[in-house]
Amino acid sequence: MTEETPGFEEKPDVPSGATPDDAEPKAAPDEGAAPAGDVSADAGLVAELDQVRTALGERTADLQRLQAEYQNYRRRVDRDRAAVKEIAIANLLTELLPVLDDIGRAREHGELVGGFKSVAESLETVAAKMGLQQFGKEGEPFDPTIHEALMHSYAPDVTETTCVAILQPGYRIGERTIRPARVAVAEPQPGAQTVKAEDAEETAAADDKESGGPDEG
């Protein structure tokens, strides 16, 4: 039977080459506390994400601006192309107006017959398809924006300046006049309006006399 030495406590066996501290259990790390390295990494990712979003917004704005500029460029090119086409057509048809005038005079004199008639009508059809429109009629009011007065006279049967003869028809393409109608105009005779006004007053007075005048209250 062995005797225990007073004050001596037995210690667990320690492996050879290990310090006594290794034999003591280590405290578990606190699960609620995030390592400092993870916090800094998350902040770096957030900052990088913000930079990417900013760059994406800038590139999107650049793309939208370029798209708008391209659309404006296309519209401007289409508008210029249409204007150039209209000017070219107007120049061509302007050169053909003397031929159309000859055709009109030949028709008025009954000389538009045979093969010449067929060619003339074909030319007029092509000109109409290209947008050429003829205007100018007798009896319409004179408009200095579309009419050119070559002759002037007075007439008792008109109440305003009127085209009484079309000396040369006018032509337009759409709203663009390429030649005004050359006309002879007639104006009311001087004093005719005064005479008509006096006649109207006399007629009204005669009607009142025949009806006994206005009723007395």
PDB file of C-alpha atoms in Angstrom:
ATOM      1  CA  MET A   1       0.000   0.000   0.000  1.00  0.00           C
ATOM      2  CA  THR A   2       1.368   3.318  -1.111  1.00  0.00           C
ATOM      3  CA  GLU A   3       1.099   6.416   0.871  1.00  0.00           C
ATOM      4  CA  GLU A   4       0.017   9.687  -0.676  1.00  0.00           C
ATOM      5  CA  THR A   5       2.306  12.581  -0.111  1.00  0.00           C
ATOM      6  CA  PRO A   6       0.373  15.412   1.485  1.00  0.00           C
ATOM      7  CA  GLY A   7      -0.048  18.569  -0.734  1.00  0.00           C
ATOM      8  CA  PHE A   8       0.880  16.821  -3.931  1.00  0.00           C
ATOM      9  CA  GLU A   9      -1.774  16.750  -6.639  1.00  0.00           C
ATOM     10  CA  GLU A  10      -1.689  14.531  -9.573  1.00  0.00           C
ATOM     11  CA  LYS A  11      -1.601  16.245 -13.001  1.00  0.00           C
ATOM     12  CA  PRO A  12      -2.627  14.716 -16.276  1.00  0.00           C
ATOM     13  CA  ASP A  13       0.066  13.255 -18.356  1.00  0.00           C
ATOM     14  CA  VAL A  14       1.646  15.757 -20.712  1.00  0.00           C
ATOM     15  CA  PRO A  15       3.009  14.520 -24.004  1.00  0.00           C
ATOM     16  CA  SER A  16       6.697  14.725 -24.481  1.00  0.00           C
ATOM     17  CA  GLY A  17       7.813  18.029 -26.065  1.00  0.00           C
ATOM     18  CA  ALA A  18       4.566  19.885 -25.189  1.00  0.00           C
ATOM     19  CA  THR A  19       4.235  22.730 -22.718  1.00  0.00           C
ATOM     20  CA  PRO A  20       1.872  22.509 -19.825  1.00  0.00           C
ATOM     21  CA  ASP A  21      -0.367  25.157 -21.384  1.00  0.00           C
ATOM     22  CA  ASP A  22      -1.141  22.847 -24.277  1.00  0.00           C
ATOM     23  CA  ALA A  23      -2.852  20.471 -21.946  1.00  0.00           C
ATOM     24  CA  GLU A  24      -5.405  23.123 -20.893  1.00  0.00           C
ATOM     25  CA  PRO A  25      -8.512  23.451 -23.096  1.00  0.00           C
ATOM     26  CA  LYS A  26      -8.762  26.669 -25.117  1.00  0.00           C
ATOM     27  CA  ALA A  27     -11.795  28.893 -24.853  1.00  0.00           C
ATOM     28  CA  ALA A  28     -14.086  28.831 -27.928  1.00  0.00           C
ATOM     29  CA  PRO A  29     -14.164  32.073 -29.923  1.00  0.00           C
ATOM     30  CA  ASP A  30     -17.197  34.292 -29.581  1.00  0.00           C
ATOM     31  CA  GLU A  31     -19.526  33.395 -32.471  1.00  0.00           C
ATOM     32  CA  GLY A  32     -21.305  36.778 -32.475  1.00  0.00           C
ATOM     33  CA  ALA A  33     -18.230  38.878 -33.173  1.00  0.00           C
ATOM     34  CA  ALA A  34     -17.167  39.148 -36.840  1.00  0.00           C
ATOM     35  CA  PRO A  35     -13.485  39.058 -37.598  1.00  0.00           C
ATOM     36  CA  ALA A  36     -11.981  42.431 -38.504  1.00  0.00           C
ATOM     37  CA  GLY A  37     -10.786  41.073 -41.842  1.00  0.00           C
ATOM     38  CA  ASP A  38     -14.349  40.197 -42.920  1.00  0.00           C
ATOM     39  CA  VAL A  39     -15.686  43.687 -42.085  1.00  0.00           C
ATOM     40  CA  SER A  40     -13.033  45.430 -44.161  1.00  0.00           C
ATOM     41  CA  ALA A  41     -13.628  43.005 -47.035  1.00  0.00           C
ATOM     42  CA  ASP A  42     -17.397  43.746 -46.999  1.00  0.00           C
ATOM     43  CA  ALA A  43     -16.757  47.505 -47.015  1.00  0.00           C
ATOM     44  CA  GLY A  44     -14.419  47.089 -49.972  1.00  0.00           C
ATOM     45  CA  LEU A  45     -17.061  45.120 -51.898  1.00  0.00           C
ATOM     46  CA  VAL A  46     -19.728  47.756 -51.213  1.00  0.00           C
ATOM     47  CA  ALA A  47     -17.423  50.533 -52.408  1.00  0.00           C
ATOM     48  CA  GLU A  48     -16.541  48.560 -55.525  1.00  0.00           C
ATOM     49  CA  LEU A  49     -20.233  47.877 -56.209  1.00  0.00           C
ATOM     50  CA  ASP A  50     -21.007  51.602 -55.922  1.00  0.00           C
ATOM     51  CA  GLN A  51     -18.262  52.381 -58.421  1.00  0.00           C
ATOM     52  CA  VAL A  52     -19.627  49.796 -60.844  1.00  0.00           C
ATOM     53  CA  ARG A  53     -23.141  51.238 -60.531  1.00  0.00           C
ATOM     54  CA  THR A  54     -21.866  54.765 -61.114  1.00  0.00           C
ATOM     55  CA  ALA A  55     -19.901  53.655 -64.174  1.00  0.00           C
ATOM     56  CA  LEU A  56     -22.954  51.787 -65.489  1.00  0.00           C
ATOM     57  CA  GLY A  57     -25.144  54.879 -65.064  1.00  0.00           C
ATOM     58  CA  GLU A  58     -22.623  57.016 -66.929  1.00  0.00           C
ATOM     59  CA  ARG A  59     -22.349  54.527 -69.787  1.00  0.00           C
ATOM     60  CA  THR A  60     -26.142  54.253 -69.997  1.00  0.00           C
ATOM     61  CA  ALA A  61     -26.478  58.057 -70.179  1.00  0.00           C
ATOM     62  CA  ASP A  62     -23.799  58.171 -72.894  1.00  0.00           C
ATOM     63  CA  LEU A  63     -25.613  55.493 -74.884  1.00  0.00           C
ATOM     64  CA  GLN A  64     -28.943  57.299 -74.605  1.00  0.00           C
ATOM     65  CA  ARG A  65     -27.348  60.566 -75.709  1.00  0.00           C
ATOM     66  CA  LEU A  66     -25.697  58.900 -78.691  1.00  0.00           C
ATOM     67  CA  GLN A  67     -28.960  57.236 -79.652  1.00  0.00           C
ATOM     68  CA  ALA A  68     -30.823  60.570 -79.498  1.00  0.00           C
ATOM     69  CA  GLU A  69     -28.135  62.267 -81.580  1.00  0.00           C
ATOM     70  CA  TYR A  70     -28.301  59.483 -84.151  1.00  0.00           C
ATOM     71  CA  GLN A  71     -32.099  59.759 -84.390  1.00  0.00           C
ATOM     72  CA  ASN A  72     -31.821  63.536 -84.883  1.00  0.00           C
ATOM     73  CA  TYR A  73     -29.149  62.971 -87.523  1.00  0.00           C
ATOM     74  CA  ARG A  74     -31.352  60.502 -89.390  1.00  0.00           C
ATOM     75  CA  ARG A  75     -34.325  62.869 -89.330  1.00  0.00           C
ATOM     76  CA  ARG A  76     -32.148  65.734 -90.552  1.00  0.00           C
ATOM     77  CA  VAL A  77     -30.724  63.609 -93.370  1.00  0.00           C
ATOM     78  CA  ASP A  78     -34.196  62.419 -94.414  1.00  0.00           C
ATOM     79  CA  ARG A  79     -35.477  66.002 -94.368  1.00  0.00           C
ATOM     80  CA  ASP A  80     -32.538  67.248 -96.431  1.00  0.00           C
ATOM     81  CA  ARG A  81     -32.913  64.370 -98.866  1.00  0.00           C
ATOM     82  CA  ALA A  82     -36.611  65.147 -99.333  1.00  0.00           C
ATOM     83  CA  ALA A  83     -35.841  68.849 -99.837  1.00  0.00           C
ATOM     84  CA  VAL A  84     -33.161  68.090-102.438  1.00  0.00           C
ATOM     85  CA  LYS A  85     -35.535  65.738-104.241  1.00  0.00           C
ATOM     86  CA  GLU A  86     -38.300  68.354-104.262  1.00  0.00           C
ATOM     87  CA  ILE A  87     -35.936  71.017-105.604  1.00  0.00           C
ATOM     88  CA  ALA A  88     -34.698  68.687-108.351  1.00  0.00           C
ATOM     89  CA  ILE A  89     -38.257  67.831-109.396  1.00  0.00           C
ATOM     90  CA  ALA A  90     -39.263  71.507-109.335  1.00  0.00           C
ATOM     91  CA  ASN A  91     -36.302  72.446-111.536  1.00  0.00           C
ATOM     92  CA  LEU A  92     -37.134  69.696-114.021  1.00  0.00           C
ATOM     93  CA  LEU A  93     -40.820  70.594-114.208  1.00  0.00           C
ATOM     94  CA  THR A  94     -39.990  74.297-114.516  1.00  0.00           C
ATOM     95  CA  GLU A  95     -38.043  73.483-117.682  1.00  0.00           C
ATOM     96  CA  LEU A  96     -41.083  71.600-119.002  1.00  0.00           C
ATOM     97  CA  LEU A  97     -43.565  74.444-118.452  1.00  0.00           C
ATOM     98  CA  PRO A  98     -43.035  76.012-121.921  1.00  0.00           C
ATOM     99  CA  VAL A  99     -43.791  72.613-123.483  1.00  0.00           C
ATOM    100  CA  LEU A 100     -46.962  72.316-121.396  1.00  0.00           C
ATOM    101  CA  ASP A 101     -47.942  75.834-122.498  1.00  0.00           C
ATOM    102  CA  ASP A 102     -47.542  74.803-126.153  1.00  0.00           C
ATOM    103  CA  ILE A 103     -49.679  71.747-125.510  1.00  0.00           C
ATOM    104  CA  GLY A 104     -52.380  73.929-123.936  1.00  0.00           C
ATOM    105  CA  ARG A 105     -52.410  76.354-126.878  1.00  0.00           C
ATOM    106  CA  ALA A 106     -52.559  73.479-129.348  1.00  0.00           C
ATOM    107  CA  ARG A 107     -55.537  72.041-127.448  1.00  0.00           C
ATOM    108  CA  GLU A 108     -57.335  75.398-127.514  1.00  0.00           C
ATOM    109  CA  HIS A 109     -56.888  75.663-131.286  1.00  0.00           C
ATOM    110  CA  GLY A 110     -57.922  72.069-131.966  1.00  0.00           C
ATOM    111  CA  GLU A 111     -54.451  71.066-133.149  1.00  0.00           C
ATOM    112  CA  LEU A 112     -53.913  68.358-130.532  1.00  0.00           C
ATOM    113  CA  VAL A 113     -54.648  65.334-132.698  1.00  0.00           C
ATOM    114  CA  GLY A 114     -53.104  62.029-133.725  1.00  0.00           C
ATOM    115  CA  GLY A 115     -49.832  60.861-132.267  1.00  0.00           C
ATOM    116  CA  PHE A 116     -49.024  64.339-130.962  1.00  0.00           C
ATOM    117  CA  LYS A 117     -52.114  64.160-128.759  1.00  0.00           C
ATOM    118  CA  SER A 118     -51.048  60.819-127.298  1.00  0.00           C
ATOM    119  CA  VAL A 119     -47.536  62.082-126.532  1.00  0.00           C
ATOM    120  CA  ALA A 120     -48.880  65.310-125.026  1.00  0.00           C
ATOM    121  CA  GLU A 121     -51.324  63.493-122.750  1.00  0.00           C
ATOM    122  CA  SER A 122     -48.593  61.084-121.627  1.00  0.00           C
ATOM    123  CA  LEU A 123     -46.329  64.014-120.749  1.00  0.00           C
ATOM    124  CA  GLU A 124     -49.108  65.699-118.770  1.00  0.00           C
ATOM    125  CA  THR A 125     -49.813  62.456-116.909  1.00  0.00           C
ATOM    126  CA  VAL A 126     -46.162  62.037-115.932  1.00  0.00           C
ATOM    127  CA  ALA A 127     -45.984  65.652-114.762  1.00  0.00           C
ATOM    128  CA  ALA A 128     -49.105  65.165-112.649  1.00  0.00           C
ATOM    129  CA  LYS A 129     -47.648  62.017-111.072  1.00  0.00           C
ATOM    130  CA  MET A 130     -44.592  64.049-110.098  1.00  0.00           C
ATOM    131  CA  GLY A 131     -46.871  66.428-108.184  1.00  0.00           C
ATOM    132  CA  LEU A 132     -47.384  69.226-110.722  1.00  0.00           C
ATOM    133  CA  GLN A 133     -50.742  70.971-110.328  1.00  0.00           C
ATOM    134  CA  GLN A 134     -52.229  73.611-112.603  1.00  0.00           C
ATOM    135  CA  PHE A 135     -54.253  76.491-111.172  1.00  0.00           C
ATOM    136  CA  GLY A 136     -55.925  79.685-112.317  1.00  0.00           C
ATOM    137  CA  LYS A 137     -59.594  80.060-113.319  1.00  0.00           C
ATOM    138  CA  GLU A 138     -61.660  82.906-114.670  1.00  0.00           C
ATOM    139  CA  GLY A 139     -63.896  84.559-112.108  1.00  0.00           C
ATOM    140  CA  GLU A 140     -61.774  83.800-109.047  1.00  0.00           C
ATOM    141  CA  PRO A 141     -60.643  86.675-106.803  1.00  0.00           C
ATOM    142  CA  PHE A 142     -57.228  88.103-107.585  1.00  0.00           C
ATOM    143  CA  ASP A 143     -54.551  86.924-105.137  1.00  0.00           C
ATOM    144  CA  PRO A 144     -51.162  88.617-105.584  1.00  0.00           C
ATOM    145  CA  THR A 145     -49.404  85.666-103.938  1.00  0.00           C
ATOM    146  CA  ILE A 146     -50.408  83.283-106.754  1.00  0.00           C
ATOM    147  CA  HIS A 147     -51.515  85.609-109.579  1.00  0.00           C
ATOM    148  CA  GLU A 148     -49.557  88.007-111.759  1.00  0.00           C
ATOM    149  CA  ALA A 149     -51.709  90.726-113.322  1.00  0.00           C
ATOM    150  CA  LEU A 150     -50.662  91.530-116.890  1.00  0.00           C
ATOM    151  CA  MET A 151     -53.812  93.446-117.887  1.00  0.00           C
ATOM    152  CA  HIS A 152     -56.083  95.714-115.884  1.00  0.00           C
ATOM    153  CA  SER A 153     -59.582  97.076-116.523  1.00  0.00           C
ATOM    154  CA  TYR A 154     -62.820  98.137-114.814  1.00  0.00           C
ATOM    155  CA  ALA A 155     -66.085  96.251-114.949  1.00  0.00           C
ATOM    156  CA  PRO A 156     -69.540  97.138-113.612  1.00  0.00           C
ATOM    157  CA  ASP A 157     -70.405  93.564-112.684  1.00  0.00           C
ATOM    158  CA  VAL A 158     -67.583  92.835-110.207  1.00  0.00           C
ATOM    159  CA  THR A 159     -67.454  93.772-106.537  1.00  0.00           C
ATOM    160  CA  GLU A 160     -63.742  93.069-106.018  1.00  0.00           C
ATOM    161  CA  THR A 161     -60.591  92.691-108.062  1.00  0.00           C
ATOM    162  CA  THR A 162     -61.307  89.589-110.150  1.00  0.00           C
ATOM    163  CA  CYS A 163     -59.426  87.461-112.671  1.00  0.00           C
ATOM    164  CA  VAL A 164     -61.459  87.857-115.867  1.00  0.00           C
ATOM    165  CA  ALA A 165     -59.023  86.043-118.198  1.00  0.00           C
ATOM    166  CA  ILE A 166     -56.246  83.472-117.702  1.00  0.00           C
ATOM    167  CA  LEU A 167     -53.436  84.417-120.058  1.00  0.00           C
ATOM    168  CA  GLN A 168     -51.104  81.692-118.788  1.00  0.00           C
ATOM    169  CA  PRO A 169     -51.962  79.092-116.163  1.00  0.00           C
ATOM    170  CA  GLY A 170     -49.984  78.833-112.956  1.00  0.00           C
ATOM    171  CA  TYR A 171     -48.340  75.706-111.600  1.00  0.00           C
ATOM    172  CA  ARG A 172     -47.475  74.483-108.120  1.00  0.00           C
ATOM    173  CA  ILE A 173     -45.930  71.447-106.469  1.00  0.00           C
ATOM    174  CA  GLY A 174     -47.657  70.810-103.181  1.00  0.00           C
ATOM    175  CA  GLU A 175     -47.732  74.186-101.421  1.00  0.00           C
ATOM    176  CA  ARG A 176     -44.846  75.577-103.450  1.00  0.00           C
ATOM    177  CA  THR A 177     -45.741  77.819-106.392  1.00  0.00           C
ATOM    178  CA  ILE A 178     -43.236  77.398-109.214  1.00  0.00           C
ATOM    179  CA  ARG A 179     -45.019  79.860-111.527  1.00  0.00           C
ATOM    180  CA  PRO A 180     -47.850  82.285-110.785  1.00  0.00           C
ATOM    181  CA  ALA A 181     -50.896  82.406-113.017  1.00  0.00           C
ATOM    182  CA  ARG A 182     -50.680  85.340-115.415  1.00  0.00           C
ATOM    183  CA  VAL A 183     -54.083  86.935-115.661  1.00  0.00           C
ATOM    184  CA  ALA A 184     -56.133  89.918-116.743  1.00  0.00           C
ATOM    185  CA  VAL A 185     -57.982  91.518-113.860  1.00  0.00           C
ATOM    186  CA  ALA A 186     -60.974  93.795-113.565  1.00  0.00           C
ATOM    187  CA  GLU A 187     -61.822  96.116-110.703  1.00  0.00           C
ATOM    188  CA  PRO A 188     -65.171  97.666-109.781  1.00  0.00           C
ATOM    189  CA  GLN A 189     -65.786 100.964-111.582  1.00  0.00           C
ATOM    190  CA  PRO A 190     -65.000 104.034-109.472  1.00  0.00           C
ATOM    191  CA  GLY A 191     -68.171 105.236-107.714  1.00  0.00           C
ATOM    192  CA  ALA A 192     -70.040 102.022-108.440  1.00  0.00           C
ATOM    193  CA  GLN A 193     -70.131 101.089-104.760  1.00  0.00           C
ATOM    194  CA  THR A 194     -71.526 104.514-103.851  1.00  0.00           C
ATOM    195  CA  VAL A 195     -74.232 104.254-106.489  1.00  0.00           C
ATOM    196  CA  LYS A 196     -75.172 100.777-105.310  1.00  0.00           C
ATOM    197  CA  ALA A 197     -75.344 101.944-101.700  1.00  0.00           C
ATOM    198  CA  GLU A 198     -77.620 104.858-102.667  1.00  0.00           C
ATOM    199  CA  ASP A 199     -79.832 102.528-104.695  1.00  0.00           C
ATOM    200  CA  ALA A 200     -80.102 100.194-101.721  1.00  0.00           C
ATOM    201  CA  GLU A 201     -81.106 103.088 -99.418  1.00  0.00           C
ATOM    202  CA  GLU A 202     -83.742 104.329-101.877  1.00  0.00           C
ATOM    203  CA  THR A 203     -85.144 100.819-102.227  1.00  0.00           C
ATOM    204  CA  ALA A 204     -85.364 100.444 -98.453  1.00  0.00           C
ATOM    205  CA  ALA A 205     -87.093 103.824 -98.113  1.00  0.00           C
ATOM    206  CA  ALA A 206     -89.607 102.925-100.801  1.00  0.00           C
ATOM    207  CA  ASP A 207     -90.374  99.649 -99.067  1.00  0.00           C
ATOM    208  CA  ASP A 208     -90.968 101.490 -95.776  1.00  0.00           C
ATOM    209  CA  LYS A 209     -93.312 103.971 -97.478  1.00  0.00           C
ATOM    210  CA  GLU A 210     -95.341 101.202 -99.106  1.00  0.00           C
ATOM    211  CA  SER A 211     -95.674  99.368 -95.823  1.00  0.00           C
ATOM    212  CA  GLY A 212     -96.818 102.518 -94.011  1.00  0.00           C
ATOM    213  CA  GLY A 213     -93.559 103.208 -92.246  1.00  0.00           C
ATOM    214  CA  PRO A 214     -92.505 101.836 -88.917  1.00  0.00           C
ATOM    215  CA  ASP A 215     -95.190 101.032 -86.381  1.00  0.00           C
ATOM    216  CA  GLU A 216     -95.747 103.726 -83.769  1.00  0.00           C
ATOM    217  CA  GLY A 217     -95.704 102.710 -80.141  1.00  0.00           C
TER     218      GLY A 217
END
